[in-house]
Short mmCIF file of C-alpha atoms in Angstrom, two decimals:
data_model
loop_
_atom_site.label_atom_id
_atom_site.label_comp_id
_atom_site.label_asym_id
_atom_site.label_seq_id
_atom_site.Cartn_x
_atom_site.Cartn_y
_atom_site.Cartn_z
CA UNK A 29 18.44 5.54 -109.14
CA UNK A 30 15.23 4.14 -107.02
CA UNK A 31 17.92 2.45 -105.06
CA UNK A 32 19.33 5.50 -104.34
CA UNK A 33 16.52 7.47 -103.13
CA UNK A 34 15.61 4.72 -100.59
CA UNK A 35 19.16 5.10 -99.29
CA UNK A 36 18.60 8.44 -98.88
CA UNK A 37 15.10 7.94 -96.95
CA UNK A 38 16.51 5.54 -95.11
CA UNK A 39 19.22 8.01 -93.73
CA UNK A 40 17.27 10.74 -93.16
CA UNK A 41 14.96 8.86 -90.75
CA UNK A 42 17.92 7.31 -88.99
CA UNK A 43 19.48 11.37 -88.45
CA UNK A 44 15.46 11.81 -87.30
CA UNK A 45 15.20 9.43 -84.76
CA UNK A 46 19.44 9.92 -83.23
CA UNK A 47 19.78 13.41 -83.65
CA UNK A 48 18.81 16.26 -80.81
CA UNK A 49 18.71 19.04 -83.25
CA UNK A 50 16.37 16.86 -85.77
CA UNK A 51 12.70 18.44 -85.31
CA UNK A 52 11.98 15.19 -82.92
CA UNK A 53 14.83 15.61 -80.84
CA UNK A 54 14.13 19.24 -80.27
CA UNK A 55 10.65 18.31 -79.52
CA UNK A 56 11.92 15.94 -76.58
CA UNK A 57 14.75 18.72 -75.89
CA UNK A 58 12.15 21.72 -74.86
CA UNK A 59 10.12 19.01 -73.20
CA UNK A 60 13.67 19.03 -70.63
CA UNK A 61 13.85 22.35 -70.89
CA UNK A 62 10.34 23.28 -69.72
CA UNK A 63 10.67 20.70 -66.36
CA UNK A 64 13.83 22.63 -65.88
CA UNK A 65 12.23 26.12 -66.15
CA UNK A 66 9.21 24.63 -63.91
CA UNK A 67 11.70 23.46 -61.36
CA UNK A 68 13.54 26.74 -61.17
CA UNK A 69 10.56 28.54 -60.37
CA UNK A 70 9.50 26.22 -58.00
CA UNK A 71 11.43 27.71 -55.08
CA UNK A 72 12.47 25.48 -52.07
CA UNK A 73 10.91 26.13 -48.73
CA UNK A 74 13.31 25.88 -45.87
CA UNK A 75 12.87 24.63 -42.51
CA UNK A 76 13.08 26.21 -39.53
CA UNK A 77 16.39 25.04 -38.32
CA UNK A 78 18.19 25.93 -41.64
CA UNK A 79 16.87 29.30 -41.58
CA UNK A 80 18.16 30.08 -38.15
CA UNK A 81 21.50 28.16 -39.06
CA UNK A 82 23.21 31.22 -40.39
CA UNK A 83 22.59 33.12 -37.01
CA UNK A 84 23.37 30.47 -34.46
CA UNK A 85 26.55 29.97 -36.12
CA UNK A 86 27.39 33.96 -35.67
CA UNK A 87 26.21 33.51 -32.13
CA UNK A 88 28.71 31.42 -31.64
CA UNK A 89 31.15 33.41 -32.98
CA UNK A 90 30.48 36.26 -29.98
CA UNK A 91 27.70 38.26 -32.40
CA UNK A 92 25.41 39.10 -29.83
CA UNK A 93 22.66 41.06 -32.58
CA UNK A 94 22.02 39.32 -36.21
CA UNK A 95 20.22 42.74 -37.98
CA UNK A 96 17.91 41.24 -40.78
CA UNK A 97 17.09 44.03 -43.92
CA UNK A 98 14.73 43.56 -46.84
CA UNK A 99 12.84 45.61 -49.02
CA UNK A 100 9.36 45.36 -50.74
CA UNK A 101 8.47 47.38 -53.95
CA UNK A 102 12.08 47.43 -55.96
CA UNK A 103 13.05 47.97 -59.49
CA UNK A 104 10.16 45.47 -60.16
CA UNK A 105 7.78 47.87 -59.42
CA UNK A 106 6.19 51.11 -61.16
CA UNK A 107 4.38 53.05 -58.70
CA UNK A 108 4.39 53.35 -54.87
CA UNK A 109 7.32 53.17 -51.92
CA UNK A 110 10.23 51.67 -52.03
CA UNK A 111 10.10 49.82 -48.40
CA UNK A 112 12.81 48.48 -46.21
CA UNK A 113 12.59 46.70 -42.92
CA UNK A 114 15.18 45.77 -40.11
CA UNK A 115 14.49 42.87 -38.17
CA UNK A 116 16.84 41.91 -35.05
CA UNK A 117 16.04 39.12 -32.08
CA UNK A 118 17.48 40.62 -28.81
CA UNK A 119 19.22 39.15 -26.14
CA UNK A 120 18.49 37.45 -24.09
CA UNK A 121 15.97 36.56 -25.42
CA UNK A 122 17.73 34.61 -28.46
CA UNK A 123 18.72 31.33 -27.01
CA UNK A 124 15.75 30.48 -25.25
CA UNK A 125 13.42 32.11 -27.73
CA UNK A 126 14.71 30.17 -31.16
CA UNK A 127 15.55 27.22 -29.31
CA UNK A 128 12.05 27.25 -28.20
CA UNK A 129 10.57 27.72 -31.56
CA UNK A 130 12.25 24.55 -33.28
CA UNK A 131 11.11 22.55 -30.58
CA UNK A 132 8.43 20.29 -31.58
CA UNK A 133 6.70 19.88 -27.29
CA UNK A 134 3.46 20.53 -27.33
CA UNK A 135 2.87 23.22 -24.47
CA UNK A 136 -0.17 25.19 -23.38
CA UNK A 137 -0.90 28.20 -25.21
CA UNK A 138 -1.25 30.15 -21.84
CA UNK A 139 2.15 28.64 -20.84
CA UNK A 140 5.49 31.12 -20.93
CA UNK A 141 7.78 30.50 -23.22
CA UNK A 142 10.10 33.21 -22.92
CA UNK A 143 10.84 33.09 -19.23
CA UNK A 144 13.39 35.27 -16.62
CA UNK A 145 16.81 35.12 -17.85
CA UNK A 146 20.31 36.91 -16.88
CA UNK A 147 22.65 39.26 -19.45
CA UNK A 148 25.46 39.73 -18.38
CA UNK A 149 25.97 43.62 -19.59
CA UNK A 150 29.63 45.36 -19.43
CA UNK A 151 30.00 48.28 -17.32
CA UNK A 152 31.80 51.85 -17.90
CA UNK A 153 34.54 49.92 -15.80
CA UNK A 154 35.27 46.84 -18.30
CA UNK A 155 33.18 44.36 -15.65
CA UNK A 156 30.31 42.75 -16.34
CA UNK A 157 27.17 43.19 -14.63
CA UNK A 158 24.33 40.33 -14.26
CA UNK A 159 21.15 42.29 -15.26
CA UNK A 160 17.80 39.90 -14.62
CA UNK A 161 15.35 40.57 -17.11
CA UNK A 162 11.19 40.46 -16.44
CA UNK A 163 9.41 37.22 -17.90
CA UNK A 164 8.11 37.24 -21.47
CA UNK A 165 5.27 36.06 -22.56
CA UNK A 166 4.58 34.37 -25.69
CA UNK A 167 1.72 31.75 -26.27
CA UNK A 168 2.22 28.54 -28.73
CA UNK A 169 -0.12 29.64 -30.64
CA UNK A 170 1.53 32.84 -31.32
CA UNK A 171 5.36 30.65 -31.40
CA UNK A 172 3.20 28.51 -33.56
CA UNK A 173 2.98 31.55 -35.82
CA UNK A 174 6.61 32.13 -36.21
CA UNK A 175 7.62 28.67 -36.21
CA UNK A 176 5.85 29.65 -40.49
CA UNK A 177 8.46 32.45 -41.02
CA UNK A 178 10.22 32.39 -44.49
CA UNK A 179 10.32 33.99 -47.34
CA UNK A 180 7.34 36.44 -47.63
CA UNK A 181 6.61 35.23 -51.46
CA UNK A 182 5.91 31.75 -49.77
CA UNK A 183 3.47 32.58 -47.73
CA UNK A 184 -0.03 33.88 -47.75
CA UNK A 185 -1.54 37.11 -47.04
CA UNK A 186 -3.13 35.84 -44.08
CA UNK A 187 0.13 34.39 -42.41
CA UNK A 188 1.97 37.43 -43.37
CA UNK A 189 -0.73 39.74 -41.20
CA UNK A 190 -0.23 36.61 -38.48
CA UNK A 191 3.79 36.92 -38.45
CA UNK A 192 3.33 40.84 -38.63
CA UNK A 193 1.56 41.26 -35.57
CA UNK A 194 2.94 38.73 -33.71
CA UNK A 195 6.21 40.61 -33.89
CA UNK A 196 5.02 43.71 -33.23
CA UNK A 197 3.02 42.63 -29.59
CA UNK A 198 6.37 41.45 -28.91
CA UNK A 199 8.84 44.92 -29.02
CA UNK A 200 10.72 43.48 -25.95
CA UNK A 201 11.88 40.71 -28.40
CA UNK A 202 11.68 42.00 -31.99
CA UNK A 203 13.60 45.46 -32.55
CA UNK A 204 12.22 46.29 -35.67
CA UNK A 205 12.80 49.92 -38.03
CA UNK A 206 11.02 50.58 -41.26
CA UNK A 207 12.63 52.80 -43.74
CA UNK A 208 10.88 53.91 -47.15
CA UNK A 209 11.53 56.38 -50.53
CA UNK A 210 8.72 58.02 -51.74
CA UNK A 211 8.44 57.47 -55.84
CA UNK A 212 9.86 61.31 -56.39
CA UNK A 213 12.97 60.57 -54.42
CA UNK A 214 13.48 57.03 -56.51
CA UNK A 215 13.18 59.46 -59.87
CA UNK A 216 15.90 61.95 -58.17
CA UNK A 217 18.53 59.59 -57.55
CA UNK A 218 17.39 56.22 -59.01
CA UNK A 219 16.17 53.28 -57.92
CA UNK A 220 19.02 51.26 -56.95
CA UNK A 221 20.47 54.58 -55.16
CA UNK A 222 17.15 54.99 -52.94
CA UNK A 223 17.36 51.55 -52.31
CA UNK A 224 20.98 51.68 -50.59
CA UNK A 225 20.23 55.26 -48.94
CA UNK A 226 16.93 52.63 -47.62
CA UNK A 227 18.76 50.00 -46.32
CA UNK A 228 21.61 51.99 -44.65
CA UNK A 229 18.48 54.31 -42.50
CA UNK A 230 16.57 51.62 -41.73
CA UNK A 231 20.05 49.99 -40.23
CA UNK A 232 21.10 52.75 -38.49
CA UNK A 233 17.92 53.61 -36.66
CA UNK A 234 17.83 50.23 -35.30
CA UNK A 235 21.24 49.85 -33.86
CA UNK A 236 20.76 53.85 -32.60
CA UNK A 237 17.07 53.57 -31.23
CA UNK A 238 18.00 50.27 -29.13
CA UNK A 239 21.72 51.49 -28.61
CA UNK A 240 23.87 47.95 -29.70
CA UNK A 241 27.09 48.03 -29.32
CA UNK A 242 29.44 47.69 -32.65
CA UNK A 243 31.30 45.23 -31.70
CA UNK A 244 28.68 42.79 -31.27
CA UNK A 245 26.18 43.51 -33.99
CA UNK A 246 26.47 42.12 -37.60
CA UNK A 247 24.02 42.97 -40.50
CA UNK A 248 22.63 40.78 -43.37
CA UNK A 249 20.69 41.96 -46.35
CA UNK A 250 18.98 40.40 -48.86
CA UNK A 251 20.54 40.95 -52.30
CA UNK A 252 24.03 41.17 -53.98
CA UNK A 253 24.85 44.60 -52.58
CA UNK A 254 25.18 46.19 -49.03
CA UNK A 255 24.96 49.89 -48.37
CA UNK A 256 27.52 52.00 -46.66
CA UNK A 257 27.11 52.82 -43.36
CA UNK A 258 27.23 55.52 -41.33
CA UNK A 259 28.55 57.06 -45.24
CA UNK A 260 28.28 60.92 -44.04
CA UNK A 261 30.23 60.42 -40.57
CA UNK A 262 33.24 58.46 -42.14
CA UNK A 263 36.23 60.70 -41.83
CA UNK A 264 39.23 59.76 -43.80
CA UNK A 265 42.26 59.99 -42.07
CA UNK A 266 46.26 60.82 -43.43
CA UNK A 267 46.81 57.34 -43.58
CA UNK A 268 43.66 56.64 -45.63
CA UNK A 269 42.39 54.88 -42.79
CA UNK A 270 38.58 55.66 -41.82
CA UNK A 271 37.48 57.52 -38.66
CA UNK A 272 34.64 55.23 -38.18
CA UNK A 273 34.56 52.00 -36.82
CA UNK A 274 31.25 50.52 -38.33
CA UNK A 275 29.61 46.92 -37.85
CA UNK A 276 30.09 43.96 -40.40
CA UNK A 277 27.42 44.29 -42.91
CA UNK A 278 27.22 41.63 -45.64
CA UNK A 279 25.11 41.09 -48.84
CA UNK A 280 23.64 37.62 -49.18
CA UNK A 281 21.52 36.51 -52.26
CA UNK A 282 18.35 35.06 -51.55
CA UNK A 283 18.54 35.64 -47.71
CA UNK A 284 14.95 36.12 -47.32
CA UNK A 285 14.55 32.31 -48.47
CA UNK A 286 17.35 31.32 -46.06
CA UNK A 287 17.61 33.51 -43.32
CA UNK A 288 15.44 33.66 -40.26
CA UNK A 289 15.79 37.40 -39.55
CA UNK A 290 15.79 38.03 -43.20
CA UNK A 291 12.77 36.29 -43.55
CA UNK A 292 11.02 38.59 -41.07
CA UNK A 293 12.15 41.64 -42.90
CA UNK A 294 10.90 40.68 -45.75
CA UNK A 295 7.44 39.79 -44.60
CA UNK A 296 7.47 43.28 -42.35
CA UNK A 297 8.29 45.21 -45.60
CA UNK A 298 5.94 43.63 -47.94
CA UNK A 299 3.17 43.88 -45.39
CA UNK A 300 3.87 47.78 -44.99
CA UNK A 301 4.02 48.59 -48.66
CA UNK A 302 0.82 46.70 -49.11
CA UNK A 303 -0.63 48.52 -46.90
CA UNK A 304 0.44 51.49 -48.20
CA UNK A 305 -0.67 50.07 -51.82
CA UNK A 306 -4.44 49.95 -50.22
CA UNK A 307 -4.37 53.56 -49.30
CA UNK A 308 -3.68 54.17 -53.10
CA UNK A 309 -6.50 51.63 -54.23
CA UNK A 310 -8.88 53.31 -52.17
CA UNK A 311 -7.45 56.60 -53.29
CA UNK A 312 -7.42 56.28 -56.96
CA UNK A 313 -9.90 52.75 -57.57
CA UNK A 314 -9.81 52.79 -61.26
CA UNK A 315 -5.93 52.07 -61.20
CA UNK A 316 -6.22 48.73 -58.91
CA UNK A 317 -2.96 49.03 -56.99
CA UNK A 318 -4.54 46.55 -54.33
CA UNK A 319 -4.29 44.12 -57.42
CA UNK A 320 -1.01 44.73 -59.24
CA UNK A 321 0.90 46.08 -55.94
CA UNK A 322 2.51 48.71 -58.38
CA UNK A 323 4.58 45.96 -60.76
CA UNK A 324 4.60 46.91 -64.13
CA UNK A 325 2.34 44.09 -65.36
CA UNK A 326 0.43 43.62 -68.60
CA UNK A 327 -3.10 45.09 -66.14
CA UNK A 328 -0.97 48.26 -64.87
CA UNK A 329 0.45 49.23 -68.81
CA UNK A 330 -2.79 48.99 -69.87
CA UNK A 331 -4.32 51.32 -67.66
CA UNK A 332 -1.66 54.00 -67.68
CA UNK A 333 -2.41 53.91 -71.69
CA UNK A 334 -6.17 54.83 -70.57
CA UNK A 335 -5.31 56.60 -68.03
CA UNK A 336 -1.78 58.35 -67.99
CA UNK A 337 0.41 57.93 -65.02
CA UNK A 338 0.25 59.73 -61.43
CA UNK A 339 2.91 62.63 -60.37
CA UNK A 340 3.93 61.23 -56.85
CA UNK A 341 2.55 57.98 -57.12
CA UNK A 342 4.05 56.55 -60.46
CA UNK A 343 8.00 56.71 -60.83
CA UNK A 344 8.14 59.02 -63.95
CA UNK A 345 11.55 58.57 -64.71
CA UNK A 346 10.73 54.79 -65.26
CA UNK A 347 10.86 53.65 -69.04
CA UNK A 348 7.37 51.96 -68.51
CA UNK A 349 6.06 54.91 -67.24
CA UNK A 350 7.78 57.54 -69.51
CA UNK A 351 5.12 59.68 -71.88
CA UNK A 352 1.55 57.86 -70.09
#
């Protein structure tokens, strides 16, 4: 009998010690698990030349404008704006300007980077016209600055401001367009829905306001869906065929992380809604939307149970927000 009890000790260590679902092996198991979560978090930060990778290669393909979209304050968020932004490089500026920014010379900051260069433009005709365009001028400290662009969650504040105003001095390079839905028209027609009516605006006013032609323009935005463009001017015709002729626009996950014009999208929207998240703060202190940015975080629950939620600033038809 004693000798059979020891067998049975013996065996029940030996299952210990093998065996991944024994309390020791699932001890070592979430140990994996946790460097796995840590690494997944851990997002990689590209380099310069593989952000712009994606848009050289279209370049070469005879896209003339790469249109960049992002938005800042989505289904993530409780209270404020839903923004989007619209980032394109224009020519012909492109070439000299990105190939400029990889570099790794050392220049003088007063020196132009962005000098005279020719376009050849189509006229009514079908010819082409050689259009000389005047110099640019943009310091290395300021290509310095956007040599930093990537995704806006990697970066600081402070570089975000940097990037922000660098493109913005420079409207001759950067076409830019800012689109946002105010937190009643997210509860009319839903968040996802605002989103899309966001993305296809801010578009739209950026291929309109600097007049690119549709043959040459292609759009990218960050996510797993793309709106529809141009959606109220699409005429459908006998054949089922539609009336418009619209750009390529494409959906591409995690394009803010690996997209150059993405990237500055991004960073333009989230410095716009947090701006726009300061005006609350300052408006309405005791709710701290400089701090929480208008997530629905642990901070923000807690102080709509104090304080009840905000018509016009909170989404009210949001679960989190429901009966504050």
């Amino acid at each position: 009998m004693h000798r059979l009890v020891l067998m049975i000790i013996v065996l029940v260590i030996i299952c210990t010690i093998s065996s991944p679902t024994t309390v020791c092996g699932f001890a070592a198991k979430r140990k994996v698990t946790s460097q796995k979560k840590h690494r997944i978090k851990k997002k990689k930060v590209h380099s310069l030349e593989s952000l712009l990778e994606l848009e050289n290669e279209l370049h070469e393909k005879g896209y003339t404008y790469v249109i960049g979209s992002d938005d800042s304050g989505g289904a993530g968020c409780i209270a404020g704006p839903v923004v989007v932004a619209s980032c394109c490089i224009l020519q012909p500026y492109y070439d000299t300007f990105l190939s400029t920014s990889s570099s790794s010379t050392t220049q003088s900051k007063s020196e132009v980077l962005v000098s005279q260069s020719e376009m050849a433009i189509p006229s009514k005709d079908g010819c082409k016209q050689t259009s000389v365009q005047p110099e640019v001028q943009v310091s290395q400290s300021e290509m310095d600055i956007l040599s930093k662009v990537n995704d806006c969650k990697q970066l600081t504040a402070t570089q975000r401001q940097d990037i922000y105003e660098t493109i913005q001095s420079h409207p001759e390079i950067f076409a830019i367009s800012i689109s946002q839905r105010t937190p009643e028209e997210i509860d009319e027609v839903n968040i996802n829905r605002a989103q899309m009516l966001a993305f296809a605006e801010s578009i739209e006013t950026l291929v309109e306001q600097h007049e690119l032609p549709f043959d040459s323009a292609y759009s990218i935005v960050d996510g797993q869906k793309s709106p529809k463009l141009y959606a109220s001017q699409r005429i459908q015709s006998n054949d089922g065929e539609e009336g418009l002729k619209v750009f390529k626009c494409r959906p591409y996950v995690n394009a803010d992380a690996n997209v150059y014009c993405v990237a500055l999208a991004s960073i333009i929207a989230r410095v716009v809604r947090d701006e726009a998240m300061q005006k609350l703060d300052e408006q309405y202190p005791l709710y701290r939307f400089s701090q929480h940015s208008g997530f629905g975080n642990k901070e923000h629950i807690e102080i709509l149970h104090k304080l009840g939620a905000i018509e016009g600033v909170h989404r009210m038809s949001f679960k989190q927000v429901k009966g504050r």
